[in-house]
Short mmCIF file of C-alpha atoms in Angstrom, two decimals:
data_model
loop_
_atom_site.label_atom_id
_atom_site.label_comp_id
_atom_site.label_asym_id
_atom_site.label_seq_id
_atom_site.Cartn_x
_atom_site.Cartn_y
_atom_site.Cartn_z
CA MET Z 296 -31.05 -1.61 -45.12
CA PRO Z 297 -30.53 -4.89 -46.77
CA GLU Z 298 -31.86 -8.12 -45.38
CA SER Z 299 -34.82 -7.26 -43.30
CA GLY Z 300 -32.92 -9.13 -39.96
CA ASN Z 301 -31.09 -6.61 -39.53
CA LYS Z 302 -33.82 -3.30 -40.24
CA GLN Z 303 -35.71 -5.31 -37.97
CA ILE Z 304 -32.22 -5.58 -35.70
CA LEU Z 305 -32.84 -1.25 -36.41
CA ILE Z 306 -35.90 -1.14 -35.71
CA ASP Z 307 -36.02 -3.18 -32.09
CA ALA Z 308 -32.24 -0.94 -31.02
CA LEU Z 309 -34.10 3.07 -32.63
CA LYS Z 310 -37.10 1.82 -30.42
CA ALA Z 311 -34.37 0.40 -27.12
CA CYS Z 312 -32.77 3.77 -26.85
CA GLY Z 313 -35.27 6.37 -27.33
CA ALA Z 314 -35.27 7.74 -30.04
CA VAL Z 315 -39.34 6.53 -31.41
CA LYS Z 316 -41.17 9.02 -28.69
CA PHE Z 317 -45.58 9.92 -29.29
CA GLY Z 318 -47.67 12.67 -27.86
CA ASP Z 319 -47.50 16.29 -29.35
CA PHE Z 320 -44.48 17.33 -31.48
CA THR Z 321 -44.10 20.12 -33.57
CA LEU Z 322 -41.11 19.60 -36.37
CA ALA Z 323 -38.67 21.35 -38.25
CA SER Z 324 -40.20 22.01 -41.13
CA GLY Z 325 -43.57 23.37 -38.45
CA LYS Z 326 -45.72 20.90 -39.24
CA LYS Z 327 -47.02 19.63 -36.17
CA SER Z 328 -46.89 15.21 -35.96
CA SER Z 329 -48.21 12.88 -33.55
CA TYR Z 330 -43.88 11.32 -33.48
CA TYR Z 331 -41.15 12.13 -32.85
CA ILE Z 332 -37.70 10.16 -34.09
CA ASP Z 333 -34.34 11.49 -32.15
CA ILE Z 334 -32.25 10.32 -34.33
CA LYS Z 335 -29.79 12.24 -31.91
CA LYS Z 336 -30.69 9.54 -28.55
CA ALA Z 337 -29.20 6.98 -31.56
CA SER Z 338 -26.62 8.66 -32.86
CA THR Z 339 -25.08 9.35 -28.99
CA ASP Z 340 -26.15 5.19 -27.52
CA PRO Z 341 -22.69 3.35 -28.93
CA LYS Z 342 -24.80 -0.24 -29.92
CA THR Z 343 -27.73 1.78 -31.90
CA LEU Z 344 -25.11 3.67 -33.60
CA LYS Z 345 -22.67 0.78 -34.81
CA ILE Z 346 -25.54 -0.38 -35.90
CA ILE Z 347 -26.77 2.25 -38.07
CA ALA Z 348 -22.68 2.07 -39.39
CA LYS Z 349 -22.46 -1.73 -40.14
CA GLY Z 350 -26.04 -1.25 -42.13
CA THR Z 351 -25.06 1.63 -44.31
CA THR Z 352 -21.58 0.37 -45.11
CA GLU Z 353 -23.59 -2.98 -45.81
CA LEU Z 354 -25.86 -1.02 -47.92
CA ILE Z 355 -22.90 1.63 -50.45
CA ARG Z 356 -20.32 -1.23 -50.25
CA ASP Z 357 -20.60 -0.64 -54.24
CA MET Z 358 -21.62 2.61 -54.84
CA ASN Z 359 -17.94 3.27 -55.96
CA LEU Z 360 -18.11 6.82 -53.14
CA ASP Z 361 -14.34 8.88 -53.10
CA ALA Z 362 -16.62 10.24 -49.69
CA VAL Z 363 -19.83 10.73 -46.84
CA GLY Z 364 -20.90 13.13 -45.81
CA GLY Z 365 -23.10 14.91 -43.22
CA VAL Z 366 -25.33 18.02 -42.10
CA VAL Z 367 -24.39 19.70 -38.98
CA LEU Z 368 -25.32 19.12 -36.63
CA GLY Z 369 -27.06 15.60 -36.58
CA GLY Z 370 -25.00 14.28 -39.49
CA VAL Z 371 -21.77 14.53 -38.22
CA PRO Z 372 -22.25 11.09 -35.85
CA LEU Z 373 -23.40 9.47 -39.00
CA ALA Z 374 -21.30 10.12 -41.37
CA THR Z 375 -18.22 9.55 -38.61
CA ALA Z 376 -19.87 6.61 -37.93
CA VAL Z 377 -20.15 5.32 -41.01
CA SER Z 378 -16.51 6.91 -41.99
CA LEU Z 379 -14.95 4.25 -39.26
CA GLU Z 380 -16.79 1.28 -40.70
CA SER Z 381 -17.00 1.91 -44.45
CA GLU Z 382 -13.08 3.54 -44.06
CA LEU Z 383 -14.44 6.73 -46.53
CA PRO Z 384 -13.05 9.81 -46.72
CA LEU Z 385 -14.81 12.20 -44.52
CA VAL Z 386 -16.96 15.29 -45.36
CA LEU Z 387 -18.51 17.17 -43.41
CA ILE Z 388 -21.62 19.87 -44.16
CA ARG Z 389 -21.36 24.06 -42.00
CA LYS Z 390 -25.30 25.25 -42.64
CA SER Z 391 -23.33 28.31 -43.65
CA ALA Z 392 -19.34 29.37 -44.41
CA LYS Z 393 -17.42 30.25 -40.82
CA GLY Z 394 -15.80 33.51 -40.55
CA TYR Z 395 -12.12 33.21 -38.54
CA GLY Z 396 -9.53 30.94 -39.17
CA THR Z 397 -9.47 29.67 -42.39
CA GLY Z 398 -13.39 30.20 -42.89
CA GLY Z 399 -15.00 27.41 -45.13
CA LEU Z 400 -18.86 25.65 -45.66
CA PHE Z 401 -16.55 21.84 -45.43
CA VAL Z 402 -14.53 19.94 -42.95
CA GLY Z 403 -12.52 17.45 -44.77
CA ASP Z 404 -10.80 17.69 -48.54
CA PHE Z 405 -12.60 16.07 -51.99
CA GLU Z 406 -11.50 16.54 -55.49
CA GLU Z 407 -13.72 17.34 -58.50
CA GLY Z 408 -15.31 14.71 -59.57
CA ALA Z 409 -15.20 13.37 -56.01
CA ARG Z 410 -18.96 11.42 -55.56
CA ILE Z 411 -19.87 11.86 -52.18
CA MET Z 412 -22.75 9.81 -50.61
CA LEU Z 413 -24.94 12.66 -47.72
CA LEU Z 414 -26.22 10.78 -43.91
CA GLU Z 415 -29.15 12.51 -42.52
CA ASP Z 416 -31.00 11.39 -39.58
CA VAL Z 417 -34.48 12.31 -40.68
CA THR Z 418 -35.47 13.77 -43.50
CA THR Z 419 -38.94 14.82 -43.67
CA SER Z 420 -39.79 17.71 -47.22
CA GLY Z 421 -35.84 17.07 -48.06
CA GLY Z 422 -35.19 21.23 -48.02
CA SER Z 423 -32.44 20.31 -45.18
CA VAL Z 424 -30.32 18.36 -47.27
CA LYS Z 425 -30.81 20.19 -50.96
CA ASP Z 426 -28.62 23.40 -49.78
CA ALA Z 427 -25.77 21.05 -48.58
CA ILE Z 428 -25.66 18.68 -52.33
CA VAL Z 429 -26.29 22.54 -53.72
CA ALA Z 430 -23.34 23.66 -52.34
CA ILE Z 431 -21.55 20.92 -52.63
CA ARG Z 432 -22.19 20.21 -56.74
CA GLU Z 433 -20.83 24.28 -57.22
CA ALA Z 434 -17.61 22.59 -55.26
CA GLY Z 435 -17.38 20.96 -58.00
CA ALA Z 436 -18.31 17.30 -56.75
CA VAL Z 437 -21.39 14.51 -57.61
CA VAL Z 438 -23.80 14.16 -54.68
CA ASP Z 439 -26.73 11.26 -56.81
CA SER Z 440 -28.01 9.95 -53.36
CA VAL Z 441 -29.24 10.85 -49.52
CA LEU Z 442 -29.13 7.90 -47.51
CA THR Z 443 -31.33 8.61 -44.51
CA VAL Z 444 -31.83 6.68 -41.85
CA VAL Z 445 -35.56 7.45 -41.03
CA ASP Z 446 -37.47 9.45 -43.69
CA ARG Z 447 -40.93 10.23 -42.47
CA GLU Z 448 -42.47 9.13 -45.21
CA SER Z 449 -43.79 13.53 -45.84
CA GLY Z 450 -42.10 14.05 -50.16
CA ALA Z 451 -38.59 13.61 -49.58
CA GLU Z 452 -38.23 11.50 -51.35
CA GLU Z 453 -39.73 13.20 -54.07
CA SER Z 454 -38.15 16.93 -53.18
CA LEU Z 455 -34.89 14.64 -52.82
CA GLY Z 456 -36.29 13.05 -57.55
CA SER Z 457 -36.33 16.27 -58.70
CA ILE Z 458 -32.93 17.61 -57.70
CA GLY Z 459 -31.65 13.84 -59.28
CA VAL Z 460 -30.85 12.80 -56.61
CA LYS Z 461 -32.11 9.56 -55.32
CA LEU Z 462 -33.40 8.85 -51.46
CA ILE Z 463 -32.87 5.54 -49.47
CA PRO Z 464 -34.07 5.19 -46.45
CA LEU Z 465 -32.45 2.80 -43.98
CA VAL Z 466 -35.70 2.83 -42.20
CA ARG Z 467 -39.31 4.05 -43.06
CA ALA Z 468 -42.08 5.84 -40.82
CA SER Z 469 -44.09 4.26 -41.05
CA ASP Z 470 -41.93 0.58 -40.22
CA LEU Z 471 -41.55 2.45 -36.71
CA VAL Z 472 -44.86 3.97 -35.54
#
């Protein structure tokens, strides 16, 4: 977040809406954890989603982007809220192309060379967003940064860095737990 006060507002909102949970959890990566960050709780809470959208828009304002994107499902409400707040076009990325209708991997249009910022709810290893980055790059767009609401500080920054993508967290897990 651009200012420490704004960061604390987001931290407080994430805790207040029940997005930070403690117990025994298995993460998507298969790893065990004593805490879980449920950003879907945050993205379904209008007040918290608005804080995320405003904070993200402040961060990306001067990045010369053509669109914001989100991977289905977790990135959809985040990218939609940021699109509305920033007035940047929205691109949604499916995990696989659908076999009916117009098909395709993307919802929303972008031109070759378009600069797209991907939004993630929580990053752990960065593995789930890498597939989306590859797909967008293969379609001719540029993805050089991913903004995540919470980085679990478990290797995503290094993993994405290895493919030339900068990870920008609004908050880190160490800020929350």
